[in-house]
Short mmCIF file of C-alpha atoms in Angstrom, two decimals:
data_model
loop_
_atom_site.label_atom_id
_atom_site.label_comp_id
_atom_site.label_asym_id
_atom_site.label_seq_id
_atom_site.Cartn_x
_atom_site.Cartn_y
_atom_site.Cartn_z
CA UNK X 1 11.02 18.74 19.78
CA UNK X 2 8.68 15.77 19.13
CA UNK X 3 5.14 16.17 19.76
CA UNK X 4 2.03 14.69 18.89
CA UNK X 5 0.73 15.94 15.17
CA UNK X 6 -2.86 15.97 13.63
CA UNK X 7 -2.24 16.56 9.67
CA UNK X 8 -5.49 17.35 9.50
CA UNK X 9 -4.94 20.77 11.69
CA UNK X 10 -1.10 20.91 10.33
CA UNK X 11 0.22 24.19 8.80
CA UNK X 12 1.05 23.95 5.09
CA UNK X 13 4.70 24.91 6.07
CA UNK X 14 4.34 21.26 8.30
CA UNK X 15 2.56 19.42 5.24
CA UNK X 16 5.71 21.01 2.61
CA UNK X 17 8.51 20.21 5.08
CA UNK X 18 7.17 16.92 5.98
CA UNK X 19 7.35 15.87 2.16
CA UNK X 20 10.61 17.72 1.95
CA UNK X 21 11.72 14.74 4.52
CA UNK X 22 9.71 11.86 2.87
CA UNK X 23 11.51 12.39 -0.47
CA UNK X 24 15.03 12.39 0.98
CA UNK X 25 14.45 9.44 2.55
CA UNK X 26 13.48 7.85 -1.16
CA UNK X 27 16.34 9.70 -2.38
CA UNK X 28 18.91 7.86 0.00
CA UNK X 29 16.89 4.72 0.20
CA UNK X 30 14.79 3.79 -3.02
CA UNK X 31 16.59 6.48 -5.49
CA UNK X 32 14.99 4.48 -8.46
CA UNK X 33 11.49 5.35 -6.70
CA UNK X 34 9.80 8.72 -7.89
CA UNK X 35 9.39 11.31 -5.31
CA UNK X 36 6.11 12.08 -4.12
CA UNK X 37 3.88 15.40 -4.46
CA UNK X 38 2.11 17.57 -2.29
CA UNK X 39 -1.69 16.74 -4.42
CA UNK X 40 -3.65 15.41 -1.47
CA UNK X 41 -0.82 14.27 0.78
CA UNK X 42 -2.76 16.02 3.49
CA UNK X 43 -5.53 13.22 2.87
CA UNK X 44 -3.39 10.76 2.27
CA UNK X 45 -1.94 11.42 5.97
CA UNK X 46 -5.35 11.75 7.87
CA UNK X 47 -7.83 9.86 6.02
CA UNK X 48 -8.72 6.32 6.91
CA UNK X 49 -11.34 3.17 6.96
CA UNK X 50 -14.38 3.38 9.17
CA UNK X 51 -13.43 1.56 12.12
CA UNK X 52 -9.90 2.73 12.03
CA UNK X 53 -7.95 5.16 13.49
CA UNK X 54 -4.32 6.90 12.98
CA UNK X 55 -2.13 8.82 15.67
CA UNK X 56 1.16 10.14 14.34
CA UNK X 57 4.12 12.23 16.19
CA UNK X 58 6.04 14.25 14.65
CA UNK X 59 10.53 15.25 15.13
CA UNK X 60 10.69 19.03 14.41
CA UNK X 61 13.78 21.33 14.43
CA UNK X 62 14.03 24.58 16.60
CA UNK X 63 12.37 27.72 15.27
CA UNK X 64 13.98 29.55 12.23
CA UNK X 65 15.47 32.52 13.02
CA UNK X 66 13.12 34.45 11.36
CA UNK X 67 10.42 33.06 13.89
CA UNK X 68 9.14 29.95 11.03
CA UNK X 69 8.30 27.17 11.75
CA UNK X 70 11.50 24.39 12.22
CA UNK X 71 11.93 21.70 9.88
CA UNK X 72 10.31 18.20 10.04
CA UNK X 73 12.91 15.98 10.87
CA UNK X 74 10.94 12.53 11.19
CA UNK X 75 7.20 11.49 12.05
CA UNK X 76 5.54 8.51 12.81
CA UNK X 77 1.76 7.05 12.65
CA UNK X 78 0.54 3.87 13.39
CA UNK X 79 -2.56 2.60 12.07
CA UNK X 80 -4.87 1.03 14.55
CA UNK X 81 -7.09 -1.58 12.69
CA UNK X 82 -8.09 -4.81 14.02
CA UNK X 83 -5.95 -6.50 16.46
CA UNK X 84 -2.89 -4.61 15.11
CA UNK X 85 -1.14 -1.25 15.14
CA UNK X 86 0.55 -1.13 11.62
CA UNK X 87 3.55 1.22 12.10
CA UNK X 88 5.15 4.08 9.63
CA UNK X 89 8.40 5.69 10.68
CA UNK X 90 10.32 8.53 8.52
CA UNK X 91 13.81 9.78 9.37
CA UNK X 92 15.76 12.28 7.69
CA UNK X 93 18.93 10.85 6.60
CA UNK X 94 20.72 13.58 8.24
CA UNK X 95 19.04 12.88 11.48
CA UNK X 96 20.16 9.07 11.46
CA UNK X 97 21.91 7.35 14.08
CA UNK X 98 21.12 9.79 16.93
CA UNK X 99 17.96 7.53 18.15
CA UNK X 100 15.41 9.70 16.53
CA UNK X 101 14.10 6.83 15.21
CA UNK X 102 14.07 4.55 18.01
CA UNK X 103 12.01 7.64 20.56
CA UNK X 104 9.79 7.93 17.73
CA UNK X 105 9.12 3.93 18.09
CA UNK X 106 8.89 4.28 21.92
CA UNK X 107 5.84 6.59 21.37
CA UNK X 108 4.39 4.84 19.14
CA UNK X 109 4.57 1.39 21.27
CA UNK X 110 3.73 3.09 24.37
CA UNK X 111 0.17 4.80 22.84
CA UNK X 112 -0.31 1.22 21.30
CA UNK X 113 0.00 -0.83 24.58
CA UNK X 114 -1.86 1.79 26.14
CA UNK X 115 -4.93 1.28 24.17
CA UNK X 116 -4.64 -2.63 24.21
CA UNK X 117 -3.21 -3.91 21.22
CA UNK X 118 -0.94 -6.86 21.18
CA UNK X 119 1.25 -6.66 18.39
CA UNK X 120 2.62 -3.97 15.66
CA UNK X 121 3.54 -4.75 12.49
CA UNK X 122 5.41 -2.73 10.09
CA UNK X 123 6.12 -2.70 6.66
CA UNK X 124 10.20 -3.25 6.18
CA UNK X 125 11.74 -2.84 2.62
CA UNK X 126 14.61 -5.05 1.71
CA UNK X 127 18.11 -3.50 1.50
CA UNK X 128 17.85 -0.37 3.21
CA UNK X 129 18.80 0.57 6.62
CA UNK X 130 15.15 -0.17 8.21
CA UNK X 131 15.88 -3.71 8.26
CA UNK X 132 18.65 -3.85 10.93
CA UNK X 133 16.61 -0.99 12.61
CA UNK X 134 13.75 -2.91 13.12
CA UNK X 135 15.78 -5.99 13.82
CA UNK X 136 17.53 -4.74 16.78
CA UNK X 137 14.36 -3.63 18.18
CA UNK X 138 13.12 -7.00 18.61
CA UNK X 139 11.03 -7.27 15.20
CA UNK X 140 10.49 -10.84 13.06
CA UNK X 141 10.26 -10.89 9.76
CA UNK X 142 6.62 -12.86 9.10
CA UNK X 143 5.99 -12.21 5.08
CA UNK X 144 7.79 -11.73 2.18
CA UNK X 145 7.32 -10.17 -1.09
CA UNK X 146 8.63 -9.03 -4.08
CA UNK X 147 8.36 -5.99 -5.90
CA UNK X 148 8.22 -5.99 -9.62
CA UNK X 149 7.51 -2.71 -11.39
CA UNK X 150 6.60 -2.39 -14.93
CA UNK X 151 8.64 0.24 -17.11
CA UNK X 152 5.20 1.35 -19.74
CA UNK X 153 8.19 2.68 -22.36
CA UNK X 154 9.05 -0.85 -23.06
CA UNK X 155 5.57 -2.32 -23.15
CA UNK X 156 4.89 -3.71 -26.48
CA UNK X 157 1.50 -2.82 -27.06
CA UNK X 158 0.71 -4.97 -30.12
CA UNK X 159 1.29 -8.10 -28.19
CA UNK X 160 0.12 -6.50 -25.06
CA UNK X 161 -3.41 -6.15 -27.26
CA UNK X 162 -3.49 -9.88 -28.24
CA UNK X 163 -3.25 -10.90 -24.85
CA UNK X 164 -5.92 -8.40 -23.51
CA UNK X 165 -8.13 -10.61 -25.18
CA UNK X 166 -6.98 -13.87 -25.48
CA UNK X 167 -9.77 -15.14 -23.12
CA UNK X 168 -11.92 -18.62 -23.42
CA UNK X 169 -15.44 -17.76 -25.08
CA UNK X 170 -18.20 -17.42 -22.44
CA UNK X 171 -16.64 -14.32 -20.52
CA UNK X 172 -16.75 -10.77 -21.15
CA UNK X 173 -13.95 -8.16 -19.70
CA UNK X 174 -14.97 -4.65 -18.46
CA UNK X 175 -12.98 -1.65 -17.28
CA UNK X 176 -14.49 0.09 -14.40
CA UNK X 177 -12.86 3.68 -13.80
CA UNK X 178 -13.44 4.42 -10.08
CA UNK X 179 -14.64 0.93 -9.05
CA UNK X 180 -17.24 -1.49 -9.98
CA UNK X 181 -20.58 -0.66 -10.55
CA UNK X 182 -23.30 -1.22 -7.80
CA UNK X 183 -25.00 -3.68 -9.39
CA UNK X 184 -21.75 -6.16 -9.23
CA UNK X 185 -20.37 -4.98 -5.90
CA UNK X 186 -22.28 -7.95 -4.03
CA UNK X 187 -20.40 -10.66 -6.81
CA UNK X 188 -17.54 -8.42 -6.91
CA UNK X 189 -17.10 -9.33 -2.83
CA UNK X 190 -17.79 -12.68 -3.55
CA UNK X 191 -14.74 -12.93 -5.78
CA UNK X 192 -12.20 -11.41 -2.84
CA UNK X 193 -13.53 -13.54 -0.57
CA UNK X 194 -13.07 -16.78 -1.86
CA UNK X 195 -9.43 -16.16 -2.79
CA UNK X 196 -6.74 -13.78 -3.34
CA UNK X 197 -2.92 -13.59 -5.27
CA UNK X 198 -1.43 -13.11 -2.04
CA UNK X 199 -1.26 -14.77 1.77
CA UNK X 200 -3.86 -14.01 4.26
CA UNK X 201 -0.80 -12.63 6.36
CA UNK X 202 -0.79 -9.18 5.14
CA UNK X 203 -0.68 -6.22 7.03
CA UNK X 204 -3.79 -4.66 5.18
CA UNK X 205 -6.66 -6.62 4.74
CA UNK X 206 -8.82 -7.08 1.50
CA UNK X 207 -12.00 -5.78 1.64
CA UNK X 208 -14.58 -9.26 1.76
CA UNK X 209 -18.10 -7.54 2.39
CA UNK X 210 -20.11 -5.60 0.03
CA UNK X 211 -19.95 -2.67 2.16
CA UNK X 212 -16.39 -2.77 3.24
CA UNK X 213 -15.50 -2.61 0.05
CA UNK X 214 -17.66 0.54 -0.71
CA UNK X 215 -16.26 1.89 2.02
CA UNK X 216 -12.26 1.12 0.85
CA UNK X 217 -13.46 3.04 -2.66
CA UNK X 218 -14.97 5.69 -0.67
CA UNK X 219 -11.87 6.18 0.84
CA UNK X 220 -9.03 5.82 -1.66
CA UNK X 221 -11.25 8.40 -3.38
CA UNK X 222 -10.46 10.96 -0.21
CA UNK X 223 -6.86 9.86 0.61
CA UNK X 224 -6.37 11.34 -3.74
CA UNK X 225 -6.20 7.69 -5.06
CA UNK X 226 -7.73 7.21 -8.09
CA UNK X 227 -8.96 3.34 -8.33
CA UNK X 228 -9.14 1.09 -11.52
CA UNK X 229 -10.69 -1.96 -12.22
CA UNK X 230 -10.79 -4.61 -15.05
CA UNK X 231 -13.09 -7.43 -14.38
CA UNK X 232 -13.96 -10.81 -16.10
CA UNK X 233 -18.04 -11.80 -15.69
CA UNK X 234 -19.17 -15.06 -16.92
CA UNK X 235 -21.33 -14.49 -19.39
CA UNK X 236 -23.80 -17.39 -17.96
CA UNK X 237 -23.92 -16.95 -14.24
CA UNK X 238 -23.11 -13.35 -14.27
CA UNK X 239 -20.62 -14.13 -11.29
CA UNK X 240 -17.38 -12.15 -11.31
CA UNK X 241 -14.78 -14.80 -12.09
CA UNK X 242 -12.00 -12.73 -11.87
CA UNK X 243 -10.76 -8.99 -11.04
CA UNK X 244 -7.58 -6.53 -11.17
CA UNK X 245 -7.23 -3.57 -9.55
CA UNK X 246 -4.62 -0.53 -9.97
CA UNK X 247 -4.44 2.90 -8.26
CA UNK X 248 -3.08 6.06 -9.91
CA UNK X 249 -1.83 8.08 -6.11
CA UNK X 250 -1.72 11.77 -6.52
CA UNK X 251 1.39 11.75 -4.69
CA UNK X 252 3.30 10.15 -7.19
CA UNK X 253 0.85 9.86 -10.24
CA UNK X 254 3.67 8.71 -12.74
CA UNK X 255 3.81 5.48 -10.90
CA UNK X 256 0.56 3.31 -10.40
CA UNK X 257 0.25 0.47 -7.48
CA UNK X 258 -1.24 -2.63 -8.03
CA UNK X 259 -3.56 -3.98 -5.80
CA UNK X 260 -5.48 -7.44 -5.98
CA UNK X 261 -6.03 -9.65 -8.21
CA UNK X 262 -8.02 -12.37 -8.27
CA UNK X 263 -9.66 -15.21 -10.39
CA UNK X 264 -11.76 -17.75 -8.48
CA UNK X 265 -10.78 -21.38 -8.60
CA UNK X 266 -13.66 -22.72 -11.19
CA UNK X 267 -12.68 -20.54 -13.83
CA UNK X 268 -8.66 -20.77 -13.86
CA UNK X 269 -7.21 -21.91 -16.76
CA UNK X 270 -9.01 -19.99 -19.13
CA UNK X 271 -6.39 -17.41 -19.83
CA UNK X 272 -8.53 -14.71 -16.97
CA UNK X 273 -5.61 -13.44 -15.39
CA UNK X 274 -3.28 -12.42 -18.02
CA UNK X 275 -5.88 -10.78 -20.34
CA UNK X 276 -7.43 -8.70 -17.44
CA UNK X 277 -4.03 -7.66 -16.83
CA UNK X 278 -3.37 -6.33 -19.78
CA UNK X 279 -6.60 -5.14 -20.29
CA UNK X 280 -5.72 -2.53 -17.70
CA UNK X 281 -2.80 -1.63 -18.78
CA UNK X 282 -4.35 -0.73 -22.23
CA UNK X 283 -6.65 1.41 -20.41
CA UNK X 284 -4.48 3.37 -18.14
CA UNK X 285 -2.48 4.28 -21.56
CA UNK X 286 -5.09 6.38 -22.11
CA UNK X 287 -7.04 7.38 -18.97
CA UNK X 288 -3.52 8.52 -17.34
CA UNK X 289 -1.42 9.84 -20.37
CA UNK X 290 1.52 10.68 -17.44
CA UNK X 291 1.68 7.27 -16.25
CA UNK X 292 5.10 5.64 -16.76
CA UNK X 293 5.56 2.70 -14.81
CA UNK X 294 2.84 0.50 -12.61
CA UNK X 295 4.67 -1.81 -9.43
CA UNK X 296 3.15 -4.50 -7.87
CA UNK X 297 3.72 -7.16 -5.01
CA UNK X 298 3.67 -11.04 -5.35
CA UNK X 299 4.60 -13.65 -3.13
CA UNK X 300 7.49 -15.94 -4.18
CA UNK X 301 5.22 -19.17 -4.21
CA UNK X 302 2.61 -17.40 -6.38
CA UNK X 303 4.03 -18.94 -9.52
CA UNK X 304 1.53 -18.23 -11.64
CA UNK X 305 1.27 -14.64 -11.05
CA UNK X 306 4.84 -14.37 -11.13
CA UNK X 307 4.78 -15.97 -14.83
CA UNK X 308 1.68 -13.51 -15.97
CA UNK X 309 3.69 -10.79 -14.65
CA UNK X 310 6.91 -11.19 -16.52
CA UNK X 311 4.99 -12.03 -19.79
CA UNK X 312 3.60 -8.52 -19.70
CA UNK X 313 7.30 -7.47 -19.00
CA UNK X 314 7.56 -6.80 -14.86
CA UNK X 315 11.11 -6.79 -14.03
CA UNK X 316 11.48 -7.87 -9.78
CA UNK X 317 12.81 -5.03 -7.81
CA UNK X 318 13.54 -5.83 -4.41
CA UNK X 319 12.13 -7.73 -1.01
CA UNK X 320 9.23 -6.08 0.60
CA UNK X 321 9.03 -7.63 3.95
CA UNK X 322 6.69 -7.27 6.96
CA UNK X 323 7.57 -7.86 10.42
CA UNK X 324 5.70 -7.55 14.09
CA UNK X 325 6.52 -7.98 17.68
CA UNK X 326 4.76 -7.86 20.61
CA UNK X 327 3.88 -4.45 21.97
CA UNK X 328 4.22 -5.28 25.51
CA UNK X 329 7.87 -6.79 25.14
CA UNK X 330 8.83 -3.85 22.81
CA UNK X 331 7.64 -1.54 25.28
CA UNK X 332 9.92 -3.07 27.82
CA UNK X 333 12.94 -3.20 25.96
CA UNK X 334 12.82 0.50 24.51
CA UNK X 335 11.85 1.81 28.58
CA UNK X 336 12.42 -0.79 30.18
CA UNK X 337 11.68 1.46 33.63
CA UNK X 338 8.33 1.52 33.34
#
């Protein structure tokens, strides 16, 4: 049975069995990856931006024989935001290869056309079965990254100290638990707007306006994701020159994502980047005790990054891709009746 599903209104039996589904599919498809908890997944499901909205369906066995509720056997969302329906598909690996997958895309496209979008994009991750999936549905690959993740155990902190503040004289670094403080939010969007690590082709947008970005911290902080961030002023303009930010998910708190991070263009060179790096990664060792590893996502061209990254001892995982097709093509070729 596949129906449309509001997490928000979901049993906990749904919510359980859901995440009983999510972490097989990391089990069969990113086994290195840790699995995820039930701490706000709930949230994490339903909440989103202001201005955005998320439908999601949901593949669910028959009715135990003890009258239960069946198990989820995959679920979809897309996120509508912008001009774009960014698309999420889970499949139990038991339930692959019997086009589960492929009606769960249908709906998806169909609600999407039907409320005038143009194009979905979806987040594809290198060697596992989702890429010929999405392939032979029509979907180009637009952006590439790579994953790196950081193993904490074999940080060595003595060096990783050095570096935290091996920065030119006339800046100051500060660690912001939570997010920036008011007072720098205005310079803070200044910084994200003028340039970022990665390509403006991303799926998910940066956050460029003072209260956009309030509103992204608002709601990382209801989704249960806890947001850090270091940030290097200049000392005589009291501009933000560059920023770093990491969140510490609920659902799988032993493994931090990196987010942006930024230095603006008149003050590279001055050793910003690495040092805020590892500036937060001396906090987090001791505002999240249980963190183990932190991954993050670079282009290939981002050289510099890429260097910082491997100095503090980021090891590159694997191609995370994004593709997107057009809605109204993909809706012809999955129903073509209609």
């Amino acid at each position: 049975m596949v129906r449309e599903w509001d997490p928000r209104t979901a049993s906990s039996a749904e919510i359980a069995s859901l995440l009983d589904t999510l972490n097989a599919v990391l089990a069969a498809d990113l086994p290195q990856d840790p699995p995820w908890r039930e701490s706000s997944l709930r949230e994490y499901l339903s909440e989103v931006m202001p201005g955005e909205r998320r439908i999601s369906w949901v593949a669910q066995a028959e009715p135990t024989a003890g009258g239960g509720p069946g198990a989820m056997l995959g679920h979809v969302h897309v996120l509508l935001l912008g001009d774009i329906g960014v698309l999420e598909v889970l499949v139990h690996p038991t339930t692959r290869r019997t086009g589960l997958g492929r009606d769960l895309v249908r709906l998806a496209a169909r609600r999407v056309y039907q409320e005038g979008f143009r194009s979905i994009g979806v987040e594809v991750v290198g060697e596992t079965p989702a890429v010929a999936f999405y392939e032979a549905l029509g979907f180009s690959r637009e952006y590439v990254e790579t994953r790196s993740v950081l193993d904490l155990s074999a940080v060595g902190w003595t060096a990783l100290a050095e570096m935290a503040t091996a920065v030119s004289a006339g800046y100051r670094v500060e660690f912001c638990p939570g997010g920036p403080p008011d007072d720098l939010i205005d310079a803070y969007a200044r910084a994200k707007a003028e340039v970022r690590d990665v390509d403006d082709g991303e799926l998910r947008p940066s956050s460029y306006d003072p209260q956009r970005l309030r509103d992204s911290l608002d709601t990382l902080h209801r989704r249960g994701m806890k947001p850090y961030i270091v940030l290097a002023i200049h000392e005589r303009t009291g501009e933000v020159a560059g920023l770093t930010e990491v969140v510490v998910p609920a659902q799988h708190p032993t493994r931090a994502d990196q987010y942006d991070t930024i230095v603006v263009q008149d003050h590279r060179g001055y050793g910003i980047d690495r040092a805020i790096k590892a500036r937060m990664l001396l906090e987090l060792r001791s505002a999240e005790p249980t963190l183990a590893e932190v991954q993050t996502w670079n282009a290939q061209a981002n050289e510099a990054m890429l260097k910082v990254n491997a100095e503090l001892g980021y090891r590159s995982d694997r191609e995370w891709c994004e593709y997107s097709v057009d809605v109204a093509e993909l809706v012809h070729r999955l129903d073509p009746a209609r």
